XYZ file of N, CA and C in Angstrom:
333
model
N 6.640 -12.320 -10.537
C 6.905 -10.866 -10.156
C 6.504 -10.142 -11.507
N 6.154 -8.850 -11.435
C 5.678 -8.193 -12.355
C 6.904 -7.504 -13.061
N 7.327 -8.092 -14.276
C 8.501 -7.625 -14.885
C 8.419 -6.134 -15.342
N 7.336 -5.686 -15.588
C 7.233 -4.161 -15.996
C 7.546 -3.154 -14.872
N 7.677 -3.577 -13.608
C 8.084 -2.854 -12.579
C 9.661 -2.925 -12.220
N 10.408 -3.696 -13.190
C 11.905 -4.062 -13.032
C 12.531 -2.998 -13.956
N 13.446 -2.118 -13.652
C 14.316 -1.243 -14.125
C 15.707 -1.770 -14.239
N 16.267 -1.991 -15.312
C 17.696 -2.458 -15.409
C 18.577 -1.293 -14.896
N 19.711 -1.619 -14.306
C 20.705 -0.654 -13.835
C 21.889 -1.053 -14.869
N 22.367 0.020 -15.308
C 23.543 -0.102 -16.282
C 24.796 0.412 -15.515
N 25.924 -0.283 -15.407
C 27.150 0.129 -14.960
C 28.253 -0.562 -15.669
N 29.264 0.044 -15.818
C 30.519 -0.734 -16.524
C 30.972 -1.730 -15.822
N 30.812 -1.739 -14.379
C 31.340 -3.005 -13.546
C 30.452 -4.200 -13.751
N 29.103 -3.707 -13.804
C 28.185 -5.033 -14.082
C 28.441 -5.502 -15.458
N 28.749 -4.800 -16.648
C 28.975 -5.312 -17.730
C 30.296 -6.132 -17.785
N 31.477 -5.686 -17.002
C 32.633 -6.220 -16.760
C 32.556 -7.602 -16.154
N 31.768 -7.629 -15.242
C 31.468 -8.894 -14.326
C 30.402 -9.946 -14.975
N 29.921 -9.255 -16.126
C 28.706 -9.993 -16.733
C 27.503 -10.339 -15.832
N 27.054 -9.303 -15.116
C 26.219 -9.418 -14.094
C 24.894 -8.442 -14.775
N 23.679 -8.963 -14.427
C 22.576 -8.055 -14.628
C 22.020 -7.779 -13.229
N 21.556 -6.361 -13.085
C 21.051 -5.920 -11.958
C 19.954 -5.237 -12.166
N 18.846 -5.435 -11.508
C 17.511 -4.644 -11.821
C 17.168 -4.104 -10.442
N 16.369 -2.948 -10.615
C 15.790 -2.290 -9.607
C 14.264 -2.545 -9.458
N 13.660 -3.038 -8.514
C 12.191 -3.436 -8.433
C 11.595 -1.955 -7.947
N 10.810 -1.375 -9.158
C 10.339 0.095 -8.915
C 8.756 -0.006 -8.195
N 8.634 -0.283 -7.114
C 7.406 -0.418 -6.376
C 6.621 0.873 -6.190
N 7.438 1.879 -6.386
C 6.477 3.208 -6.333
C 5.758 3.609 -7.615
N 6.155 2.591 -8.714
C 5.254 2.670 -9.866
C 4.115 1.682 -9.952
N 3.800 0.918 -9.030
C 2.850 0.130 -8.976
C 1.557 0.691 -8.937
N 1.423 1.912 -7.971
C 0.121 2.557 -7.892
C 0.561 3.871 -7.197
N -0.341 4.848 -7.477
C -0.133 6.108 -6.739
C -0.488 6.017 -5.238
N -1.330 5.153 -4.899
C -1.848 5.119 -3.498
C -1.391 3.653 -2.651
N -0.700 2.977 -3.339
C -0.348 1.575 -2.772
C 1.052 1.124 -3.228
N 1.934 2.106 -2.928
C 3.459 1.945 -3.286
C 4.345 1.242 -2.185
N 5.383 0.731 -2.643
C 6.242 0.116 -1.503
C 5.790 -1.136 -1.044
N 6.070 -1.282 0.133
C 5.807 -2.619 0.837
C 4.313 -2.750 1.369
N 3.389 -1.687 1.123
C 2.136 -1.570 1.495
C 1.313 -2.604 0.742
N 1.845 -2.686 -0.483
C 0.996 -3.660 -1.371
C 1.144 -5.138 -0.892
N 2.457 -5.395 -0.822
C 2.794 -6.955 -0.203
C 2.144 -7.037 1.198
N 2.098 -6.305 2.126
C 1.498 -6.406 3.369
C -0.016 -6.568 3.229
N -0.653 -5.931 2.432
C -2.158 -6.021 2.314
C -2.705 -6.976 1.400
N -1.842 -7.133 0.372
C -2.453 -8.242 -0.660
C -3.141 -9.600 -0.060
N -2.160 -10.247 0.650
C -2.551 -11.646 1.060
C -3.543 -11.611 2.242
N -3.551 -10.594 2.969
C -4.731 -10.496 3.911
C -6.146 -10.179 3.248
N -6.019 -9.301 2.166
C -7.239 -9.072 1.324
C -7.623 -10.239 0.680
N -6.695 -11.069 0.059
C -7.282 -12.335 -0.464
C -7.668 -13.324 0.310
N -7.171 -13.453 1.568
C -7.537 -14.314 2.804
C -8.995 -14.044 3.160
N -9.036 -12.680 3.249
C -10.452 -12.168 3.843
C -11.545 -12.353 2.671
N -11.223 -12.215 1.259
C -12.150 -12.563 0.353
C -12.424 -13.944 0.179
N -11.480 -14.838 0.427
C -11.686 -16.222 0.254
C -12.501 -16.671 1.484
N -12.506 -16.024 2.529
C -13.287 -16.325 3.898
C -14.637 -15.723 3.663
N -14.890 -14.954 2.660
C -16.163 -14.310 2.388
C -16.454 -13.124 3.573
N -15.438 -12.528 3.919
C -15.536 -11.494 4.868
C -16.114 -10.158 4.151
N -16.844 -9.482 4.840
C -17.464 -8.169 3.933
C -16.935 -7.023 4.749
N -16.274 -7.109 5.965
C -15.899 -5.844 6.615
C -14.468 -6.279 7.254
N -13.661 -5.065 7.025
C -12.224 -5.342 7.644
C -11.946 -4.223 8.735
N -11.174 -4.505 9.628
C -10.764 -3.484 10.653
C -9.162 -3.371 10.741
N -8.683 -2.186 10.742
C -7.256 -2.002 10.867
C -7.018 -0.904 11.923
N -5.691 -0.735 12.430
C -5.245 0.309 13.156
C -4.182 1.149 12.522
N -4.015 2.340 12.874
C -2.947 3.103 12.393
C -2.801 4.368 13.007
N -1.770 4.963 12.871
C -1.460 6.595 13.388
C -2.222 7.341 12.744
N -2.446 8.523 13.243
C -3.315 9.695 12.498
C -2.641 10.208 11.396
N -1.421 10.124 11.065
C -0.675 10.372 9.751
C -0.193 9.256 8.924
N -0.882 7.992 9.173
C -0.492 6.806 8.537
C -0.744 6.686 6.939
N 0.470 6.294 6.266
C -0.011 5.852 4.825
C -0.823 4.515 4.964
N -0.566 3.753 5.856
C -1.332 2.548 5.993
C -2.696 2.688 5.895
N -3.231 3.816 6.631
C -4.637 3.924 6.680
C -5.277 4.251 5.346
N -4.456 5.080 4.659
C -4.989 5.682 3.374
C -4.879 4.318 2.311
N -3.902 3.675 2.424
C -3.654 2.512 1.528
C -4.750 1.434 1.777
N -4.851 1.242 3.114
C -5.935 0.364 3.534
C -7.208 0.602 3.021
N -7.720 1.810 3.057
C -9.090 2.264 2.741
C -9.247 2.195 1.142
N -8.144 2.395 0.480
C -8.217 2.385 -0.954
C -8.306 0.919 -1.319
N -7.395 0.082 -0.768
C -7.433 -1.326 -1.132
C -8.631 -2.129 -0.795
N -9.215 -1.772 0.427
C -10.489 -2.378 0.802
C -11.418 -1.992 0.010
N -11.596 -0.822 -0.622
C -12.539 -0.453 -1.529
C -12.439 -1.150 -3.043
N -11.041 -1.528 -3.367
C -10.750 -1.945 -4.661
C -11.305 -3.498 -4.504
N -11.303 -3.976 -3.381
C -11.724 -5.487 -3.167
C -13.112 -5.504 -2.556
N -13.803 -4.365 -2.744
C -15.241 -4.155 -2.373
C -15.535 -4.760 -0.772
N -14.647 -4.294 0.051
C -14.862 -4.454 1.558
C -15.242 -3.283 2.004
N -15.989 -3.326 3.196
C -16.461 -2.172 4.033
C -14.999 -2.050 4.979
N -14.569 -0.904 5.131
C -13.274 -0.735 6.034
C -13.631 -0.029 7.041
N -12.989 -0.352 8.223
C -13.104 0.237 9.525
C -11.627 0.637 9.977
N -11.219 1.971 10.171
C -10.005 2.296 10.445
C -9.940 2.920 11.842
N -9.352 2.364 12.754
C -9.145 2.894 13.971
C -7.833 3.768 14.181
N -8.054 5.035 14.388
C -6.795 5.935 14.260
C -6.405 5.965 15.891
N -5.121 5.725 16.044
C -4.605 5.476 17.493
C -3.578 6.572 17.554
N -3.253 6.832 18.988
C -2.094 7.926 19.288
C -2.902 9.113 19.889
N -2.027 9.968 20.344
C -2.446 11.231 20.859
C -2.497 12.387 19.732
N -3.382 13.340 19.988
C -3.241 14.409 19.098
C -1.933 15.250 19.154
N -1.326 15.744 18.286
C -0.199 16.441 18.222
C -0.674 17.892 18.088
N -0.154 18.799 18.965
C -0.360 20.207 18.919
C 0.176 20.921 17.826
N 1.534 20.305 17.306
C 2.339 20.761 16.224
C 1.687 20.294 14.920
N 0.578 19.336 14.672
C 0.277 18.915 13.629
C -0.551 19.922 12.837
N -0.814 19.731 11.622
C -1.582 20.775 10.825
C -3.037 20.653 11.269
N -3.774 21.712 11.188
C -5.065 21.873 11.665
C -6.103 20.952 10.935
N -5.642 20.838 9.529
C -6.444 19.894 8.668
C -5.913 18.730 8.648
N -6.620 17.433 9.068
C -6.075 16.189 9.082
C -5.816 15.714 7.695
N -4.977 14.720 7.562
C -4.613 14.197 6.272
C -5.742 13.282 5.618
N -5.925 13.067 4.335
C -7.047 12.446 3.854
C -7.112 11.014 4.340
N -6.258 10.491 4.930
C -6.232 9.178 5.477
C -7.168 9.009 6.756
N -7.311 10.087 7.502
C -8.234 10.119 8.656
C -9.501 10.827 8.354
N -9.813 11.390 7.272
C -11.031 12.034 7.010
C -11.962 11.016 6.396
N -13.073 10.858 6.939
C -14.140 9.869 6.404
C -14.408 10.271 4.861
N -14.279 9.130 4.060
C -14.533 9.295 2.482
C -15.373 8.270 2.171
N -16.623 8.727 1.675
C -17.383 7.692 1.191
C -16.917 6.835 -0.102
N -16.170 7.564 -0.869
C -15.709 7.010 -2.058
C -14.892 5.765 -1.687
N -14.191 5.849 -0.618
C -13.152 4.742 -0.136
C -14.002 3.905 0.777
N -15.170 4.093 1.131
C -15.977 3.304 1.908
C -15.455 2.944 3.155
N -14.672 3.946 3.815
C -14.105 3.663 5.134
C -14.804 4.476 6.218
N -14.964 3.729 7.343
C -15.520 4.256 8.534
C -14.504 4.562 9.514
N -14.499 5.729 10.158
C -13.461 6.102 11.086
C -14.131 6.360 12.487
């Protein structure tokens, strides 16, 4: 585990019970790959790399953080990324789609 993402929690009760408690700050790993997204993608990306795949495909909702993280992670591993955006268009949604569903050559993602 990456120790520099562990933050010690200090409380009198912990000291009294002689217990050390740490908080895993996954939000500090990356501005685009925080939380459990990194764990979910990491081993699939490594397996695809080991299998010498060049192109990856994923599915996600129109406002999905997964699609954004996937496109950035795929680019970081030098994969061509294909993202299928699923679901119905929401009339109440903003007129400008989020960056996760806008083709971005910098992320090498085809939508």
